[in-house]
mmCIF file of C-alpha atoms in Angstrom:
data_model
loop_
_atom_site.group_PDB
_atom_site.id
_atom_site.type_symbol
_atom_site.label_atom_id
_atom_site.label_comp_id
_atom_site.label_asym_id
_atom_site.label_seq_id
_atom_site.Cartn_x
_atom_site.Cartn_y
_atom_site.Cartn_z
ATOM 1 C CA MET A 710 -7.238 26.113 -55.131
ATOM 2 C CA ASP A 711 -4.468 24.545 -57.207
ATOM 3 C CA ALA A 712 -0.978 23.936 -55.815
ATOM 4 C CA GLN A 713 0.680 26.881 -57.565
ATOM 5 C CA THR A 714 -1.979 29.322 -56.378
ATOM 6 C CA LEU A 715 -1.558 28.038 -52.826
ATOM 7 C CA LEU A 716 2.229 28.471 -52.951
ATOM 8 C CA ASP A 717 1.914 31.992 -54.361
ATOM 9 C CA ARG A 718 -0.441 32.906 -51.513
ATOM 10 C CA LEU A 719 1.917 31.486 -48.905
ATOM 11 C CA ARG A 720 4.842 33.450 -50.358
ATOM 12 C CA ARG A 721 2.871 36.652 -49.913
ATOM 13 C CA GLU A 722 1.565 35.854 -46.434
ATOM 14 C CA ILE A 723 4.602 34.145 -44.903
ATOM 15 C CA GLY A 724 7.448 35.716 -46.783
ATOM 16 C CA GLU A 725 10.670 34.267 -48.113
ATOM 17 C CA ILE A 726 14.275 34.829 -47.169
ATOM 18 C CA GLY A 727 17.274 34.410 -49.458
ATOM 19 C CA ALA A 728 19.794 31.617 -48.869
ATOM 20 C CA ASP A 729 22.630 34.071 -48.134
ATOM 21 C CA GLU A 730 20.557 35.966 -45.573
ATOM 22 C CA ALA A 731 19.334 32.734 -43.961
ATOM 23 C CA ALA A 732 22.931 31.513 -43.618
ATOM 24 C CA ALA A 733 24.083 34.800 -42.066
ATOM 25 C CA GLN A 734 21.209 34.875 -39.568
ATOM 26 C CA ALA A 735 21.735 31.218 -38.657
ATOM 27 C CA ALA A 736 25.473 31.786 -38.121
ATOM 28 C CA SER A 737 24.805 34.775 -35.854
ATOM 29 C CA GLY A 738 22.121 33.001 -33.861
ATOM 30 C CA LYS A 739 19.455 35.483 -34.914
ATOM 31 C CA ARG A 740 17.347 32.812 -36.615
ATOM 32 C CA THR A 741 17.329 29.007 -36.363
ATOM 33 C CA LEU A 742 17.605 27.197 -39.699
ATOM 34 C CA VAL A 743 15.302 24.149 -39.832
ATOM 35 C CA ASP A 744 15.611 21.570 -42.621
ATOM 36 C CA VAL A 745 12.155 20.085 -43.320
ATOM 37 C CA ARG A 746 13.385 17.506 -45.855
ATOM 38 C CA GLU A 747 13.272 13.809 -45.007
ATOM 39 C CA GLU A 748 16.281 12.162 -43.338
ATOM 40 C CA PRO A 749 17.431 10.254 -46.466
ATOM 41 C CA GLU A 750 17.595 13.574 -48.337
ATOM 42 C CA ARG A 751 19.791 15.075 -45.612
ATOM 43 C CA ALA A 752 22.177 12.121 -45.840
ATOM 44 C CA ALA A 753 23.243 13.403 -49.242
ATOM 45 C CA GLY A 754 24.055 16.830 -47.753
ATOM 46 C CA ALA A 755 22.421 19.426 -45.506
ATOM 47 C CA PRO A 756 22.794 23.155 -44.780
ATOM 48 C CA ASP A 757 25.399 23.815 -42.109
ATOM 49 C CA PRO A 758 24.306 24.669 -39.483
ATOM 50 C CA SER A 759 20.732 23.376 -39.483
ATOM 51 C CA MET A 760 18.463 21.141 -37.449
ATOM 52 C CA SER A 761 16.284 18.408 -38.933
ATOM 53 C CA LEU A 762 12.499 18.520 -38.576
ATOM 54 C CA PRO A 763 10.995 16.509 -41.489
ATOM 55 C CA ARG A 764 7.680 17.898 -42.664
ATOM 56 C CA SER A 765 6.106 14.408 -42.668
ATOM 57 C CA ARG A 766 6.626 14.262 -38.884
ATOM 58 C CA LEU A 767 6.514 17.961 -38.108
ATOM 59 C CA GLU A 768 3.935 17.914 -35.326
ATOM 60 C CA LEU A 769 5.295 14.700 -33.788
ATOM 61 C CA ARG A 770 8.886 15.926 -33.667
ATOM 62 C CA LEU A 771 8.143 19.499 -32.673
ATOM 63 C CA ALA A 772 7.858 18.750 -28.961
ATOM 64 C CA GLU A 773 11.266 17.026 -28.995
ATOM 65 C CA SER A 774 12.939 19.855 -30.904
ATOM 66 C CA GLY A 775 13.073 22.375 -28.068
ATOM 67 C CA LEU A 776 11.789 25.122 -30.362
ATOM 68 C CA GLY A 777 9.543 27.755 -28.797
ATOM 69 C CA ALA A 778 6.730 29.564 -30.557
ATOM 70 C CA GLU A 779 8.548 32.875 -30.111
ATOM 71 C CA GLN A 780 11.776 31.649 -31.713
ATOM 72 C CA PRO A 781 12.555 33.107 -35.188
ATOM 73 C CA LEU A 782 12.863 30.290 -37.746
ATOM 74 C CA ALA A 783 13.974 29.880 -41.345
ATOM 75 C CA LEU A 784 12.664 26.696 -42.983
ATOM 76 C CA ILE A 785 14.466 25.079 -45.896
ATOM 77 C CA CYS A 786 13.520 22.178 -48.176
ATOM 78 C CA ALA A 787 14.830 20.981 -51.537
ATOM 79 C CA SER A 788 13.471 23.778 -53.748
ATOM 80 C CA GLY A 789 11.335 26.039 -51.543
ATOM 81 C CA SER A 790 7.825 24.540 -51.761
ATOM 82 C CA ARG A 791 7.619 22.136 -48.809
ATOM 83 C CA SER A 792 9.166 24.760 -46.543
ATOM 84 C CA LEU A 793 6.272 27.141 -47.345
ATOM 85 C CA LEU A 794 3.738 24.460 -46.439
ATOM 86 C CA ALA A 795 5.630 23.614 -43.257
ATOM 87 C CA ALA A 796 5.789 27.320 -42.333
ATOM 88 C CA GLU A 797 2.029 27.547 -42.740
ATOM 89 C CA THR A 798 1.597 24.605 -40.357
ATOM 90 C CA LEU A 799 3.854 26.227 -37.745
ATOM 91 C CA ARG A 800 2.079 29.545 -38.099
ATOM 92 C CA GLN A 801 -1.263 27.863 -37.470
ATOM 93 C CA ILE A 802 -0.009 26.372 -34.188
ATOM 94 C CA GLY A 803 1.334 29.648 -32.856
ATOM 95 C CA PHE A 804 4.813 30.324 -34.309
ATOM 96 C CA SER A 805 4.917 34.038 -35.103
ATOM 97 C CA ASP A 806 8.220 34.572 -36.951
ATOM 98 C CA VAL A 807 8.722 31.907 -39.598
ATOM 99 C CA ARG A 808 10.282 32.415 -43.029
ATOM 100 C CA SER A 809 10.876 30.079 -45.975
ATOM 101 C CA VAL A 810 14.243 29.950 -47.730
ATOM 102 C CA ALA A 811 13.643 30.856 -51.376
ATOM 103 C CA GLY A 812 14.897 28.185 -53.756
ATOM 104 C CA GLY A 813 15.597 25.765 -50.892
ATOM 105 C CA PHE A 814 18.729 23.662 -50.641
ATOM 106 C CA ASP A 815 19.270 23.970 -54.399
ATOM 107 C CA ALA A 816 19.742 27.718 -53.947
ATOM 108 C CA TRP A 817 21.890 27.143 -50.845
ATOM 109 C CA LYS A 818 24.309 24.924 -52.795
ATOM 110 C CA ALA A 819 24.304 27.254 -55.808
ATOM 111 C CA ALA A 820 25.386 30.087 -53.506
ATOM 112 C CA GLY A 821 28.349 28.005 -52.275
ATOM 113 C CA LEU A 822 27.141 28.064 -48.667
ATOM 114 C CA PRO A 823 28.415 25.522 -46.095
ATOM 115 C CA VAL A 824 27.130 21.953 -46.498
ATOM 116 C CA ALA A 825 27.378 19.134 -43.953
ATOM 117 C CA ARG A 826 27.772 15.781 -45.698
ATOM 118 C CA GLY A 827 26.330 13.426 -43.090
ATOM 119 C CA GLY A 828 29.462 11.274 -42.837
ATOM 120 C CA LEU A 829 30.088 11.091 -46.598
ATOM 121 C CA ASP A 830 32.400 13.264 -48.625
ATOM 122 C CA ALA A 831 31.136 15.271 -51.573
ATOM 123 C CA ASP A 832 31.978 12.561 -54.126
ATOM 124 C CA ALA A 833 30.119 9.818 -52.236
ATOM 125 C CA SER A 834 27.163 12.080 -51.503
ATOM 126 C CA ASP A 835 26.750 12.796 -55.199
ATOM 127 C CA ARG A 836 27.610 9.299 -56.413
ATOM 128 C CA TYR A 837 25.150 7.511 -54.126
ATOM 129 C CA SER A 838 22.540 10.254 -53.828
ATOM 130 C CA ARG A 839 19.709 8.088 -55.193
ATOM 131 C CA HIS A 840 20.471 5.394 -52.608
ATOM 132 C CA LEU A 841 20.647 7.983 -49.850
ATOM 133 C CA ARG A 842 17.179 9.232 -50.733
ATOM 134 C CA LEU A 843 15.688 5.774 -50.192
ATOM 135 C CA PRO A 844 14.584 5.427 -46.552
ATOM 136 C CA GLU A 845 15.303 1.696 -46.815
ATOM 137 C CA ILE A 846 18.978 2.399 -47.600
ATOM 138 C CA GLY A 847 20.069 5.868 -46.553
ATOM 139 C CA LEU A 848 23.403 6.552 -44.908
ATOM 140 C CA ASP A 849 23.386 3.386 -42.803
ATOM 141 C CA GLY A 850 22.682 1.145 -45.790
ATOM 142 C CA GLN A 851 25.340 2.798 -47.903
ATOM 143 C CA GLY A 852 27.747 2.144 -45.065
ATOM 144 C CA LYS A 853 26.826 -1.549 -45.141
ATOM 145 C CA LEU A 854 27.556 -1.687 -48.851
ATOM 146 C CA ALA A 855 30.911 0.045 -48.399
ATOM 147 C CA ALA A 856 31.880 -2.456 -45.689
ATOM 148 C CA ALA A 857 30.899 -5.535 -47.736
ATOM 149 C CA ARG A 858 33.220 -7.933 -49.551
ATOM 150 C CA VAL A 859 31.657 -10.040 -52.326
ATOM 151 C CA LEU A 860 33.266 -12.903 -54.224
ATOM 152 C CA VAL A 861 32.142 -13.173 -57.854
ATOM 153 C CA VAL A 862 33.279 -16.356 -59.566
ATOM 154 C CA GLY A 863 33.439 -15.714 -63.300
ATOM 155 C CA ALA A 864 33.715 -12.445 -65.228
ATOM 156 C CA GLY A 865 31.698 -13.694 -68.175
ATOM 157 C CA GLY A 866 28.067 -13.426 -69.236
ATOM 158 C CA LEU A 867 26.592 -13.493 -65.733
ATOM 159 C CA GLY A 868 29.492 -11.900 -63.900
ATOM 160 C CA SER A 869 29.677 -8.882 -66.229
ATOM 161 C CA PRO A 870 26.315 -7.228 -65.451
ATOM 162 C CA CYS A 871 26.403 -8.393 -61.850
ATOM 163 C CA LEU A 872 29.831 -6.871 -61.212
ATOM 164 C CA LEU A 873 28.933 -3.622 -62.953
ATOM 165 C CA TYR A 874 25.935 -3.022 -60.709
ATOM 166 C CA LEU A 875 27.649 -4.140 -57.512
ATOM 167 C CA ALA A 876 30.479 -1.716 -58.277
ATOM 168 C CA ALA A 877 28.096 1.109 -59.141
ATOM 169 C CA ALA A 878 26.180 0.497 -55.902
ATOM 170 C CA GLY A 879 29.341 0.998 -53.864
ATOM 171 C CA VAL A 880 30.112 -2.512 -52.615
ATOM 172 C CA GLY A 881 33.439 -1.887 -50.918
ATOM 173 C CA GLU A 882 35.434 -4.841 -52.239
ATOM 174 C CA LEU A 883 34.765 -7.103 -55.201
ATOM 175 C CA ARG A 884 36.893 -10.226 -55.497
ATOM 176 C CA VAL A 885 36.803 -11.481 -59.089
ATOM 177 C CA VAL A 886 38.065 -14.959 -59.962
ATOM 178 C CA ASP A 887 38.441 -16.050 -63.584
ATOM 179 C CA ASP A 888 41.135 -18.020 -65.423
ATOM 180 C CA ASP A 889 39.982 -17.177 -68.945
ATOM 181 C CA ARG A 890 41.044 -14.523 -71.448
ATOM 182 C CA VAL A 891 38.866 -12.184 -73.470
ATOM 183 C CA GLU A 892 37.862 -13.524 -76.885
ATOM 184 C CA ARG A 893 35.975 -11.731 -79.621
ATOM 185 C CA SER A 894 33.059 -14.167 -79.285
ATOM 186 C CA ASN A 895 32.661 -13.073 -75.649
ATOM 187 C CA LEU A 896 31.797 -9.484 -76.509
ATOM 188 C CA GLN A 897 28.230 -10.281 -77.618
ATOM 189 C CA ARG A 898 27.238 -10.709 -73.951
ATOM 190 C CA GLN A 899 30.229 -10.099 -71.644
ATOM 191 C CA VAL A 900 29.868 -6.332 -71.355
ATOM 192 C CA LEU A 901 32.750 -5.846 -68.916
ATOM 193 C CA HIS A 902 35.194 -6.277 -71.786
ATOM 194 C CA ASN A 903 35.860 -4.575 -75.106
ATOM 195 C CA ASP A 904 37.529 -5.209 -78.433
ATOM 196 C CA ALA A 905 40.814 -3.601 -77.396
ATOM 197 C CA ARG A 906 41.187 -6.145 -74.564
ATOM 198 C CA ILE A 907 41.037 -9.324 -76.635
ATOM 199 C CA GLY A 908 43.688 -11.659 -75.266
ATOM 200 C CA ILE A 909 43.751 -9.954 -71.839
ATOM 201 C CA ALA A 910 42.873 -11.943 -68.697
ATOM 202 C CA LYS A 911 39.182 -11.421 -67.948
ATOM 203 C CA ALA A 912 39.844 -10.747 -64.260
ATOM 204 C CA GLU A 913 42.224 -7.917 -65.163
ATOM 205 C CA SER A 914 39.865 -6.560 -67.803
ATOM 206 C CA ALA A 915 37.089 -6.610 -65.211
ATOM 207 C CA ARG A 916 39.246 -4.671 -62.768
ATOM 208 C CA ALA A 917 39.979 -1.953 -65.330
ATOM 209 C CA THR A 918 36.288 -1.492 -66.160
ATOM 210 C CA LEU A 919 35.058 -1.548 -62.564
ATOM 211 C CA GLU A 920 37.686 0.832 -61.219
ATOM 212 C CA ALA A 921 36.908 3.251 -64.054
ATOM 213 C CA LEU A 922 33.213 3.046 -63.168
ATOM 214 C CA ASN A 923 33.749 3.552 -59.441
ATOM 215 C CA PRO A 924 37.244 4.448 -58.232
ATOM 216 C CA ARG A 925 36.025 4.371 -54.608
ATOM 217 C CA ILE A 926 35.817 0.577 -54.484
ATOM 218 C CA ARG A 927 38.579 -2.054 -54.346
ATOM 219 C CA VAL A 928 38.725 -4.767 -57.000
ATOM 220 C CA ASP A 929 40.710 -7.853 -56.042
ATOM 221 C CA ALA A 930 41.342 -9.527 -59.405
ATOM 222 C CA ARG A 931 42.458 -13.162 -59.203
ATOM 223 C CA VAL A 932 43.630 -14.650 -62.497
ATOM 224 C CA GLY A 933 43.202 -18.364 -62.004
ATOM 225 C CA ARG A 934 40.723 -21.134 -61.490
ATOM 226 C CA LEU A 935 38.778 -21.708 -58.309
ATOM 227 C CA GLY A 936 39.566 -25.225 -57.096
ATOM 228 C CA GLU A 937 39.869 -27.390 -54.027
ATOM 229 C CA ASP A 938 43.273 -25.913 -53.222
ATOM 230 C CA ASN A 939 42.100 -22.288 -52.974
ATOM 231 C CA VAL A 940 38.325 -22.236 -52.545
ATOM 232 C CA ASP A 941 38.320 -21.836 -48.770
ATOM 233 C CA ALA A 942 40.792 -18.953 -48.849
ATOM 234 C CA LEU A 943 38.731 -17.198 -51.519
ATOM 235 C CA VAL A 944 35.374 -17.677 -49.781
ATOM 236 C CA ALA A 945 36.117 -17.498 -46.056
ATOM 237 C CA ASP A 946 36.490 -13.732 -45.584
ATOM 238 C CA CYS A 947 33.696 -12.718 -47.972
ATOM 239 C CA ASP A 948 30.173 -11.787 -46.918
ATOM 240 C CA LEU A 949 28.533 -13.629 -49.801
ATOM 241 C CA VAL A 950 29.355 -15.389 -53.055
ATOM 242 C CA VAL A 951 27.940 -14.894 -56.549
ATOM 243 C CA ASP A 952 28.287 -17.888 -58.856
ATOM 244 C CA GLY A 953 28.840 -16.861 -62.463
ATOM 245 C CA SER A 954 30.909 -19.918 -63.346
ATOM 246 C CA ASP A 955 30.542 -22.006 -66.499
ATOM 247 C CA ASN A 956 31.357 -25.540 -65.358
ATOM 248 C CA LEU A 957 29.728 -28.013 -63.012
ATOM 249 C CA SER A 958 32.769 -28.948 -60.969
ATOM 250 C CA THR A 959 33.074 -25.316 -59.861
ATOM 251 C CA ARG A 960 29.363 -25.084 -59.098
ATOM 252 C CA TYR A 961 29.316 -28.174 -56.886
ATOM 253 C CA LEU A 962 32.567 -27.325 -55.148
ATOM 254 C CA LEU A 963 31.523 -23.722 -54.522
ATOM 255 C CA SER A 964 28.125 -24.712 -53.150
ATOM 256 C CA ASP A 965 29.625 -27.374 -50.859
ATOM 257 C CA ARG A 966 32.169 -24.990 -49.388
ATOM 258 C CA CYS A 967 29.598 -22.212 -48.931
ATOM 259 C CA VAL A 968 27.607 -24.674 -46.801
ATOM 260 C CA VAL A 969 30.637 -25.460 -44.658
ATOM 261 C CA LEU A 970 31.783 -21.831 -44.405
ATOM 262 C CA ARG A 971 28.237 -20.540 -43.810
ATOM 263 C CA LYS A 972 28.116 -18.140 -46.752
ATOM 264 C CA PRO A 973 25.040 -17.322 -48.859
ATOM 265 C CA LEU A 974 25.447 -18.231 -52.524
ATOM 266 C CA VAL A 975 23.627 -16.337 -55.300
ATOM 267 C CA TYR A 976 23.200 -18.749 -58.206
ATOM 268 C CA ALA A 977 22.069 -18.246 -61.799
ATOM 269 C CA ALA A 978 22.188 -20.234 -65.012
ATOM 270 C CA VAL A 979 21.239 -19.532 -68.632
ATOM 271 C CA HIS A 980 20.369 -21.648 -71.661
ATOM 272 C CA ARG A 981 19.584 -20.146 -75.071
ATOM 273 C CA PHE A 982 16.617 -17.830 -74.273
ATOM 274 C CA GLU A 983 15.957 -18.954 -70.701
ATOM 275 C CA GLY A 984 17.483 -18.690 -67.275
ATOM 276 C CA GLN A 985 17.024 -19.350 -63.581
ATOM 277 C CA VAL A 986 18.228 -17.681 -60.403
ATOM 278 C CA THR A 987 18.027 -18.417 -56.686
ATOM 279 C CA VAL A 988 19.838 -17.993 -53.371
ATOM 280 C CA PHE A 989 21.298 -20.985 -51.537
ATOM 281 C CA ASP A 990 21.764 -20.277 -47.836
ATOM 282 C CA ALA A 991 22.000 -23.757 -46.319
ATOM 283 C CA GLY A 992 25.211 -22.882 -44.505
ATOM 284 C CA ARG A 993 23.518 -20.341 -42.265
ATOM 285 C CA ARG A 994 20.062 -21.952 -42.328
ATOM 286 C CA ARG A 995 20.741 -25.674 -42.383
ATOM 287 C CA GLY A 996 17.531 -27.667 -42.595
ATOM 288 C CA GLN A 997 15.565 -24.590 -43.670
ATOM 289 C CA SER A 998 17.307 -23.555 -46.891
ATOM 290 C CA PRO A 999 18.419 -25.756 -49.793
ATOM 291 C CA CYS A 1000 21.848 -25.944 -51.378
ATOM 292 C CA TYR A 1001 22.782 -26.597 -55.010
ATOM 293 C CA ARG A 1002 22.838 -30.365 -54.428
ATOM 294 C CA CYS A 1003 19.263 -30.257 -53.144
ATOM 295 C CA LEU A 1004 18.283 -28.962 -56.593
ATOM 296 C CA PHE A 1005 20.749 -31.049 -58.627
ATOM 297 C CA PRO A 1006 21.988 -34.028 -56.544
ATOM 298 C CA LEU A 1007 24.192 -35.293 -59.392
ATOM 299 C CA PRO A 1008 25.564 -33.652 -62.535
ATOM 300 C CA PRO A 1009 23.900 -34.541 -65.829
ATOM 301 C CA GLU A 1010 25.560 -36.619 -68.484
ATOM 302 C CA ARG A 1011 27.856 -34.642 -70.772
ATOM 303 C CA ASP A 1012 25.516 -34.948 -73.777
ATOM 304 C CA ALA A 1013 22.617 -33.611 -71.698
ATOM 305 C CA ALA A 1014 24.468 -30.374 -70.977
ATOM 306 C CA PRO A 1015 25.826 -28.847 -74.206
ATOM 307 C CA ASN A 1016 27.640 -25.554 -73.734
ATOM 308 C CA CYS A 1017 26.650 -22.177 -75.158
ATOM 309 C CA ALA A 1018 29.324 -22.449 -77.866
ATOM 310 C CA GLU A 1019 27.381 -25.458 -79.173
ATOM 311 C CA VAL A 1020 23.774 -24.286 -78.808
ATOM 312 C CA GLY A 1021 24.155 -20.482 -78.631
ATOM 313 C CA VAL A 1022 22.667 -17.923 -76.261
ATOM 314 C CA LEU A 1023 20.881 -14.613 -76.772
ATOM 315 C CA GLY A 1024 23.338 -12.047 -75.432
ATOM 316 C CA ALA A 1025 20.755 -10.204 -73.317
ATOM 317 C CA VAL A 1026 19.734 -13.354 -71.416
ATOM 318 C CA PRO A 1027 22.801 -13.553 -69.138
ATOM 319 C CA GLY A 1028 22.468 -9.767 -68.797
ATOM 320 C CA VAL A 1029 19.000 -10.116 -67.264
ATOM 321 C CA LEU A 1030 20.021 -13.008 -65.015
ATOM 322 C CA GLY A 1031 23.204 -11.246 -63.898
ATOM 323 C CA LEU A 1032 21.186 -8.176 -62.934
ATOM 324 C CA LEU A 1033 18.885 -10.383 -60.869
ATOM 325 C CA GLN A 1034 21.949 -11.827 -59.143
ATOM 326 C CA ALA A 1035 23.191 -8.328 -58.353
ATOM 327 C CA THR A 1036 19.795 -7.395 -56.946
ATOM 328 C CA GLU A 1037 19.721 -10.443 -54.685
ATOM 329 C CA ALA A 1038 23.277 -9.747 -53.514
ATOM 330 C CA LEU A 1039 22.448 -6.133 -52.655
ATOM 331 C CA LYS A 1040 19.294 -7.193 -50.795
ATOM 332 C CA LEU A 1041 21.297 -9.682 -48.746
ATOM 333 C CA ILE A 1042 23.910 -7.081 -47.824
ATOM 334 C CA LEU A 1043 21.276 -4.501 -46.899
ATOM 335 C CA GLY A 1044 18.868 -6.924 -45.223
ATOM 336 C CA LEU A 1045 16.038 -5.748 -47.478
ATOM 337 C CA GLY A 1046 12.932 -7.472 -48.759
ATOM 338 C CA GLU A 1047 12.469 -11.183 -49.322
ATOM 339 C CA SER A 1048 15.334 -13.035 -50.973
ATOM 340 C CA LEU A 1049 15.004 -15.938 -53.397
ATOM 341 C CA ASP A 1050 16.196 -18.308 -50.675
ATOM 342 C CA GLY A 1051 13.914 -21.328 -51.065
ATOM 343 C CA ARG A 1052 12.539 -20.207 -54.434
ATOM 344 C CA LEU A 1053 13.815 -20.801 -57.973
ATOM 345 C CA LEU A 1054 12.910 -17.963 -60.321
ATOM 346 C CA CYS A 1055 12.612 -19.277 -63.887
ATOM 347 C CA VAL A 1056 12.758 -16.745 -66.719
ATOM 348 C CA ASP A 1057 11.663 -17.313 -70.326
ATOM 349 C CA LEU A 1058 12.611 -14.217 -72.268
ATOM 350 C CA LEU A 1059 10.970 -15.304 -75.525
ATOM 351 C CA SER A 1060 7.549 -15.275 -73.880
ATOM 352 C CA MET A 1061 8.675 -12.803 -71.165
ATOM 353 C CA GLU A 1062 7.314 -15.073 -68.458
ATOM 354 C CA PHE A 1063 8.637 -15.369 -64.911
ATOM 355 C CA ARG A 1064 7.755 -18.368 -62.744
ATOM 356 C CA SER A 1065 8.725 -18.976 -59.133
ATOM 357 C CA LEU A 1066 9.102 -22.569 -57.943
ATOM 358 C CA ARG A 1067 9.402 -23.575 -54.312
ATOM 359 C CA LEU A 1068 12.707 -25.236 -53.381
ATOM 360 C CA ARG A 1069 12.921 -27.267 -50.208
ATOM 361 C CA PRO A 1070 16.037 -28.624 -48.495
ATOM 362 C CA ASP A 1071 16.646 -32.328 -49.024
ATOM 363 C CA PRO A 1072 17.082 -34.014 -45.619
ATOM 364 C CA ASP A 1073 19.192 -36.673 -47.324
ATOM 365 C CA CYS A 1074 21.399 -34.190 -49.202
ATOM 366 C CA PRO A 1075 25.047 -35.298 -48.930
ATOM 367 C CA ALA A 1076 26.168 -31.670 -48.516
ATOM 368 C CA CYS A 1077 23.612 -29.995 -46.236
ATOM 369 C CA GLY A 1078 21.382 -32.827 -44.971
ATOM 370 C CA ALA A 1079 21.674 -34.279 -41.495
ATOM 371 C CA GLY A 1080 25.071 -35.916 -41.227
ATOM 372 C CA GLY A 1081 25.965 -34.990 -44.811
ATOM 373 C CA ALA A 1082 29.598 -34.590 -45.811
ATOM 374 C CA PRO A 1083 30.337 -32.067 -48.607
ATOM 375 C CA LEU A 1084 31.414 -33.698 -51.854
ATOM 376 C CA SER A 1085 32.961 -32.569 -55.110
ATOM 377 C CA VAL A 1086 32.551 -33.869 -58.648
ATOM 378 C CA PRO A 1087 34.767 -34.051 -61.748
ATOM 379 C CA GLY A 1088 34.529 -31.033 -64.021
ATOM 380 C CA GLN A 1089 31.955 -30.941 -66.805
ATOM 381 C CA VAL A 1090 30.999 -27.972 -68.931
ATOM 382 C CA CYS A 1091 27.322 -27.065 -68.761
ATOM 383 C CA ALA A 1092 25.507 -24.855 -71.249
ATOM 384 C CA SER A 1093 22.974 -23.701 -68.678
ATOM 385 C CA ASP A 1094 25.619 -22.115 -66.502
ATOM 386 C CA GLY A 1095 27.567 -18.861 -66.776
ATOM 387 C CA ALA A 1096 27.403 -18.198 -70.533
ATOM 388 C CA GLY A 1097 31.164 -18.046 -70.533
#
């Protein structure tokens, strides 16, 4: 028997009830409304009033529900199919008066019936609905994102895609630091900006784009350069730092202070058609995780590090690397999966090859090794950095 034939049979044998009638009977206490969708689905909105009894755990949760076999029930799912299958299960174990809500929660919303938002207002429930449906994120994870503050240094080639996706994901506060202004040559890869904003400070241009994308978040735009006089104030109250800078002095200084202030640092660099990305977390995991100096103890000579204005860069390359940075940042905030801490992901987009290299902390590192004292170095522009 195919699925459609089975559902048609269940409609005849079990019977359906309209959303309006189900709401009226639930409000009067005549029939209990049971939502058989999974918990992440309910986080985006649920019939009010209703109780949750996910179909995937129906038998396990039934004993805890307090429902008796004689109690009249109306089951509701997303569109009316799972509720029929769940009703069949309940009927087989002795429930005598079970109905399925025709059209499910879609019909309930279309009828304008009461909806409980699970702690989120209607805008957030709609905006983040795909996150809320992921069991690994759900309402709790979206709350973590809303409570997070992320510092992104640089609103250029790497910072642009990273900031866009952090904003779209609902990271509560994005602090953007950049001392540069939008130039026409930036627009080939720095997708935060547009032609009308040439000459505008990149940090301010970033704020305009991000607030238009997601007005629920706060964008703290800092027009200026990160340096020894302000780095601690910029980093200290953030949950993590994303390095999208385009010079070595900033990279070394930022890494050193993240070690001292115990902040994870999401690093990426690009060069022509290639890039690399990793997470440095030596501040919180000293002796277990490397820092930037463990990978590059000293800056290269100036001639060994030509900038992208000299050698060029395919515009999509910093886009890919910036998206990887955003992914790592979101995973760190949510506590999901395995981060790139201790691994350097190398990307060659001409051959579309990805290689992962093991990075180990250097016990003699002057920044994070035993007895090391954080250092800083004179500024040098590096082509394999932020594609600024």
